[in-house]
GROMACS .gro file of N, CA and C in nm:
model
  321
    1MET      N    1  11.105  14.918   9.210
    1MET     CA    2  11.156  14.823   9.308
    1MET      C    3  11.308  14.825   9.298
    2SER      N    4  11.376  14.840   9.409
    2SER     CA    5  11.520  14.851   9.406
    2SER      C    6  11.591  14.725   9.453
    3GLU      N    7  11.519  14.625   9.493
    3GLU     CA    8  11.581  14.506   9.551
    3GLU      C    9  11.576  14.387   9.456
    4TYR      N   10  11.647  14.396   9.346
    4TYR     CA   11  11.654  14.285   9.251
    4TYR      C   12  11.771  14.196   9.292
    5LYS      N   13  11.749  14.117   9.397
    5LYS     CA   14  11.852  14.029   9.450
    5LYS      C   15  11.799  13.887   9.458
    6LEU      N   16  11.888  13.793   9.439
    6LEU     CA   17  11.851  13.652   9.443
    6LEU      C   18  11.788  13.614   9.577
    7ASP      N   19  11.834  13.676   9.684
    7ASP     CA   20  11.779  13.647   9.817
    7ASP      C   21  11.633  13.688   9.831
    8ASN      N   22  11.586  13.777   9.745
    8ASN     CA   23  11.448  13.827   9.753
    8ASN      C   24  11.351  13.747   9.665
    9VAL      N   25  11.402  13.650   9.592
    9VAL     CA   26  11.319  13.571   9.501
    9VAL      C   27  11.249  13.459   9.577
   10VAL      N   28  11.120  13.445   9.549
   10VAL     CA   29  11.040  13.335   9.603
   10VAL      C   30  10.986  13.257   9.484
   11ARG      N   31  11.022  13.130   9.476
   11ARG     CA   32  10.973  13.049   9.364
   11ARG      C   33  10.822  13.030   9.377
   12ALA      N   34  10.755  13.025   9.263
   12ALA     CA   35  10.609  13.014   9.261
   12ALA      C   36  10.567  12.908   9.160
   13ASN      N   37  10.440  12.868   9.166
   13ASN     CA   38  10.385  12.770   9.072
   13ASN      C   39  10.240  12.800   9.036
   14ARG      N   40  10.197  12.924   9.053
   14ARG     CA   41  10.055  12.953   9.033
   14ARG      C   42  10.008  12.931   8.889
   15LEU      N   43  10.089  12.966   8.789
   15LEU     CA   44  10.048  12.944   8.651
   15LEU      C   45  10.044  12.795   8.620
   16ARG      N   46  10.146  12.723   8.663
   16ARG     CA   47  10.151  12.579   8.638
   16ARG      C   48  10.033  12.508   8.706
   17GLU      N   49  10.000  12.550   8.827
   17GLU     CA   50   9.888  12.490   8.899
   17GLU      C   51   9.755  12.524   8.831
   18THR      N   52   9.745  12.641   8.772
   18THR     CA   53   9.621  12.686   8.708
   18THR      C   54   9.606  12.633   8.566
   19TYR      N   55   9.713  12.637   8.488
   19TYR     CA   56   9.704  12.606   8.345
   19TYR      C   57   9.780  12.482   8.301
   20GLY      N   58   9.863  12.425   8.384
   20GLY     CA   59   9.947  12.313   8.344
   20GLY      C   60  10.083  12.363   8.299
   21ASP      N   61  10.157  12.280   8.229
   21ASP     CA   62  10.295  12.313   8.188
   21ASP      C   63  10.302  12.404   8.066
   22ASP      N   64  10.192  12.418   7.992
   22ASP     CA   65  10.193  12.493   7.867
   22ASP      C   66  10.105  12.617   7.876
   23ILE      N   67  10.151  12.723   7.810
   23ILE     CA   68  10.077  12.848   7.800
   23ILE      C   69  10.070  12.882   7.651
   24VAL      N   70   9.954  12.921   7.604
   24VAL     CA   71   9.940  12.963   7.465
   24VAL      C   72   9.943  13.116   7.461
   25LEU      N   73  10.037  13.170   7.384
   25LEU     CA   74  10.044  13.315   7.364
   25LEU      C   75   9.999  13.346   7.222
   26PHE      N   76   9.928  13.456   7.208
   26PHE     CA   77   9.878  13.498   7.078
   26PHE      C   78   9.960  13.616   7.029
   27GLU      N   79  10.000  13.613   6.905
   27GLU     CA   80  10.082  13.720   6.851
   27GLU      C   81  10.001  13.841   6.808
   28ASP      N   82   9.869  13.826   6.800
   28ASP     CA   83   9.782  13.939   6.767
   28ASP      C   84   9.648  13.921   6.836
   29ASP      N   85   9.560  14.017   6.823
   29ASP     CA   86   9.434  14.017   6.896
   29ASP      C   87   9.326  13.926   6.840
   30ASP      N   88   9.341  13.878   6.717
   30ASP     CA   89   9.234  13.797   6.659
   30ASP      C   90   9.262  13.646   6.665
   31ALA      N   91   9.348  13.606   6.758
   31ALA     CA   92   9.376  13.464   6.788
   31ALA      C   93   9.449  13.392   6.675
   32GLU      N   94   9.499  13.463   6.578
   32GLU     CA   95   9.585  13.399   6.478
   32GLU      C   96   9.728  13.407   6.527
   33GLY      N   97   9.811  13.318   6.483
   33GLY     CA   98   9.950  13.323   6.522
   33GLY      C   99   9.974  13.280   6.665
   34GLU      N  100   9.895  13.187   6.715
   34GLU     CA  101   9.917  13.141   6.851
   34GLU      C  102  10.039  13.049   6.854
   35ARG      N  103  10.107  13.053   6.969
   35ARG     CA  104  10.227  12.972   6.986
   35ARG      C  105  10.228  12.916   7.128
   36VAL      N  106  10.250  12.786   7.139
   36VAL     CA  107  10.254  12.720   7.269
   36VAL      C  108  10.392  12.740   7.330
   37HIS      N  109  10.393  12.777   7.459
   37HIS     CA  110  10.516  12.797   7.534
   37HIS      C  111  10.517  12.707   7.657
   38LYS      N  112  10.633  12.661   7.693
   38LYS     CA  113  10.653  12.583   7.815
   38LYS      C  114  10.690  12.677   7.929
   39ILE      N  115  10.638  12.652   8.046
   39ILE     CA  116  10.677  12.728   8.163
   39ILE      C  117  10.811  12.675   8.211
   40VAL      N  118  10.910  12.763   8.212
   40VAL     CA  119  11.045  12.728   8.256
   40VAL      C  120  11.061  12.757   8.404
   41LEU      N  121  11.013  12.874   8.446
   41LEU     CA  122  11.035  12.919   8.583
   41LEU      C  123  10.931  13.024   8.619
   42GLU      N  124  10.880  13.016   8.740
   42GLU     CA  125  10.791  13.119   8.795
   42GLU      C  126  10.848  13.167   8.926
   43PHE      N  127  10.839  13.297   8.950
   43PHE     CA  128  10.888  13.348   9.078
   43PHE      C  129  10.823  13.481   9.112
   44ASP      N  130  10.827  13.511   9.241
   44ASP     CA  131  10.779  13.638   9.293
   44ASP      C  132  10.900  13.718   9.339
   45LEU      N  133  10.889  13.848   9.322
   45LEU     CA  134  10.993  13.940   9.366
   45LEU      C  135  10.921  14.061   9.423
   46GLY      N  136  10.920  14.072   9.554
   46GLY     CA  137  10.842  14.178   9.617
   46GLY      C  138  10.695  14.157   9.589
   47ASP      N  139  10.628  14.260   9.540
   47ASP     CA  140  10.484  14.249   9.512
   47ASP      C  141  10.456  14.216   9.365
   48ARG      N  142  10.558  14.175   9.291
   48ARG     CA  143  10.540  14.141   9.150
   48ARG      C  144  10.572  13.994   9.125
   49SER      N  145  10.508  13.939   9.022
   49SER     CA  146  10.530  13.800   8.984
   49SER      C  147  10.578  13.795   8.840
   50TYR      N  148  10.662  13.695   8.811
   50TYR     CA  149  10.721  13.682   8.679
   50TYR      C  150  10.720  13.536   8.636
   51VAL      N  151  10.727  13.517   8.504
   51VAL     CA  152  10.737  13.382   8.448
   51VAL      C  153  10.836  13.386   8.332
   52VAL      N  154  10.912  13.278   8.321
   52VAL     CA  155  11.003  13.259   8.208
   52VAL      C  156  10.940  13.153   8.120
   53LEU      N  157  10.919  13.187   7.994
   53LEU     CA  158  10.855  13.095   7.899
   53LEU      C  159  10.950  13.065   7.785
   54ARG      N  160  10.932  12.946   7.729
   54ARG     CA  161  11.013  12.904   7.614
   54ARG      C  162  10.919  12.841   7.511
   55PRO      N  163  10.928  12.884   7.385
   55PRO     CA  164  10.840  12.824   7.284
   55PRO      C  165  10.856  12.672   7.279
   56GLU      N  166  10.746  12.603   7.269
   56GLU     CA  167  10.747  12.457   7.267
   56GLU      C  168  10.830  12.404   7.150
   57ASP      N  169  10.829  12.477   7.039
   57ASP     CA  170  10.900  12.431   6.920
   57ASP      C  171  11.043  12.484   6.910
   58ALA      N  172  11.095  12.542   7.018
   58ALA     CA  173  11.233  12.594   7.017
   58ALA      C  174  11.331  12.478   7.019
   59ALA      N  175  11.443  12.499   6.953
   59ALA     CA  176  11.549  12.399   6.955
   59ALA      C  177  11.601  12.383   7.097
   60ASP      N  178  11.643  12.263   7.132
   60ASP     CA  179  11.690  12.237   7.268
   60ASP      C  180  11.807  12.325   7.310
   61ASP      N  181  11.889  12.365   7.217
   61ASP     CA  182  12.007  12.445   7.251
   61ASP      C  183  11.985  12.595   7.228
   62ALA      N  184  11.860  12.636   7.208
   62ALA     CA  185  11.829  12.777   7.178
   62ALA      C  186  11.789  12.852   7.304
   63ASP      N  187  11.887  12.877   7.392
   63ASP     CA  188  11.859  12.948   7.517
   63ASP      C  189  11.806  13.089   7.492
   64ASP      N  190  11.839  13.147   7.378
   64ASP     CA  191  11.798  13.284   7.351
   64ASP      C  192  11.649  13.295   7.319
   65GLU      N  193  11.580  13.183   7.309
   65GLU     CA  194  11.436  13.188   7.279
   65GLU      C  195  11.350  13.196   7.404
   66THR      N  196  11.410  13.193   7.523
   66THR     CA  197  11.330  13.211   7.643
   66THR      C  198  11.296  13.359   7.660
   67SER      N  199  11.181  13.385   7.719
   67SER     CA  200  11.135  13.522   7.740
   67SER      C  201  11.082  13.537   7.882
   68VAL      N  202  11.101  13.656   7.939
   68VAL     CA  203  11.053  13.686   8.073
   68VAL      C  204  10.932  13.778   8.063
   69PHE      N  205  10.827  13.745   8.139
   69PHE     CA  206  10.704  13.823   8.140
   69PHE      C  207  10.662  13.851   8.283
   70ARG      N  208  10.585  13.956   8.302
   70ARG     CA  209  10.523  13.986   8.430
   70ARG      C  210  10.388  13.914   8.433
   71VAL      N  211  10.352  13.865   8.551
   71VAL     CA  212  10.224  13.796   8.571
   71VAL      C  213  10.140  13.881   8.665
   72THR      N  214  10.015  13.908   8.624
   72THR     CA  215   9.925  13.986   8.709
   72THR      C  216   9.793  13.911   8.725
   73PRO      N  217   9.731  13.921   8.841
   73PRO     CA  218   9.601  13.858   8.861
   73PRO      C  219   9.496  13.923   8.770
   74ALA      N  220   9.409  13.839   8.714
   74ALA     CA  221   9.304  13.891   8.627
   74ALA      C  222   9.167  13.866   8.687
   75GLY      N  223   9.163  13.819   8.810
   75GLY     CA  224   9.035  13.793   8.877
   75GLY      C  225   8.991  13.650   8.864
   76GLU      N  226   8.921  13.603   8.963
   76GLU     CA  227   8.862  13.469   8.967
   76GLU      C  228   8.960  13.358   8.932
   77GLY      N  229   9.080  13.363   8.988
   77GLY     CA  230   9.179  13.258   8.967
   77GLY      C  231   9.246  13.259   8.831
   78GLU      N  232   9.228  13.363   8.756
   78GLU     CA  233   9.291  13.377   8.624
   78GLU      C  234   9.410  13.472   8.634
   79PHE      N  235   9.500  13.463   8.537
   79PHE     CA  236   9.618  13.548   8.535
   79PHE      C  237   9.642  13.601   8.395
   80GLU      N  238   9.705  13.717   8.388
   80GLU     CA  239   9.747  13.775   8.261
   80GLU      C  240   9.899  13.773   8.255
   81ILE      N  241   9.950  13.745   8.138
   81ILE     CA  242  10.094  13.748   8.114
   81ILE      C  243  10.121  13.871   8.030
   82GLU      N  244  10.206  13.959   8.085
   82GLU     CA  245  10.230  14.089   8.021
   82GLU      C  246  10.377  14.105   7.984
   83THR      N  247  10.400  14.172   7.876
   83THR     CA  248  10.535  14.212   7.839
   83THR      C  249  10.583  14.316   7.940
   84ILE      N  250  10.708  14.307   7.979
   84ILE     CA  251  10.765  14.406   8.070
   84ILE      C  252  10.807  14.526   7.985
   85GLU      N  253  10.734  14.635   7.999
   85GLU     CA  254  10.756  14.754   7.917
   85GLU      C  255  10.871  14.842   7.966
   86ASP      N  256  10.894  14.845   8.096
   86ASP     CA  257  10.998  14.929   8.154
   86ASP      C  258  11.135  14.865   8.129
   87ASP      N  259  11.223  14.935   8.059
   87ASP     CA  260  11.354  14.881   8.022
   87ASP      C  261  11.438  14.844   8.143
   88GLU      N  262  11.435  14.928   8.244
   88GLU     CA  263  11.516  14.903   8.364
   88GLU      C  264  11.466  14.779   8.438
   89GLU      N  265  11.333  14.766   8.452
   89GLU     CA  266  11.276  14.648   8.516
   89GLU      C  267  11.312  14.523   8.437
   90TRP      N  268  11.295  14.529   8.306
   90TRP     CA  269  11.325  14.413   8.222
   90TRP      C  270  11.472  14.372   8.236
   91GLU      N  271  11.562  14.467   8.233
   91GLU     CA  272  11.704  14.439   8.245
   91GLU      C  273  11.736  14.375   8.380
   92ASN      N  274  11.682  14.433   8.487
   92ASN     CA  275  11.707  14.381   8.622
   92ASN      C  276  11.651  14.239   8.639
   93VAL      N  277  11.531  14.216   8.591
   93VAL     CA  278  11.469  14.085   8.605
   93VAL      C  279  11.542  13.982   8.517
   94SER      N  280  11.582  14.022   8.398
   94SER     CA  281  11.655  13.931   8.309
   94SER      C  282  11.788  13.889   8.370
   95GLU      N  283  11.858  13.984   8.431
   95GLU     CA  284  11.985  13.952   8.497
   95GLU      C  285  11.960  13.858   8.615
   96LEU      N  286  11.853  13.880   8.686
   96LEU     CA  287  11.820  13.794   8.799
   96LEU      C  288  11.787  13.652   8.751
   97VAL      N  289  11.717  13.640   8.639
   97VAL     CA  290  11.687  13.509   8.582
   97VAL      C  291  11.817  13.438   8.546
   98ASP      N  292  11.912  13.510   8.489
   98ASP     CA  293  12.042  13.450   8.457
   98ASP      C  294  12.110  13.398   8.583
   99GLU      N  295  12.106  13.477   8.690
   99GLU     CA  296  12.164  13.435   8.818
   99GLU      C  297  12.094  13.311   8.871
  100MET      N  298  11.961  13.308   8.862
  100MET     CA  299  11.885  13.193   8.911
  100MET      C  300  11.920  13.069   8.831
  101THR      N  301  11.933  13.083   8.701
  101THR     CA  302  11.965  12.971   8.614
  101THR      C  303  12.098  12.909   8.655
  102ILE      N  304  12.195  12.993   8.681
  102ILE     CA  305  12.327  12.944   8.725
  102ILE      C  306  12.316  12.880   8.863
  103SER      N  307  12.247  12.946   8.953
  103SER     CA  308  12.232  12.897   9.090
  103SER      C  309  12.157  12.765   9.095
  104PHE      N  310  12.045  12.754   9.020
  104PHE     CA  311  11.964  12.634   9.021
  104PHE      C  312  12.036  12.517   8.954
  105SER      N  313  12.120  12.545   8.855
  105SER     CA  314  12.192  12.436   8.787
  105SER      C  315  12.297  12.373   8.878
  106LYS      N  316  12.338  12.447   8.983
  106LYS     CA  317  12.435  12.393   9.078
  106LYS      C  318  12.369  12.309   9.186
  107GLU      N  319  12.235  12.318   9.198
  107GLU     CA  320  12.164  12.243   9.303
  107GLU      C  321  12.155  12.096   9.269
   0.00000   0.00000   0.00000
């Protein structure tokens, strides 16, 4: 996708509507090491969806603890949260999140 522009962003709420304000992420496959995250921001960009999450136990001034993930449908109203593996996509989306944060704080 070549259009990583603020004008192309559509805010979304599908995860919040489905799961509430909190998402539990597991650090491994056997359900140990789970960590609750707060949904900070959800948005669509073209045919992809993204979410910004922040650990529930993060310090209030720890902006570096937020993480950006891709959201994909998993069927029957469920969603999967995936790590963005492509470095270029991750960089572009992260920069866009920074722009949105600045833009939204001015509203």
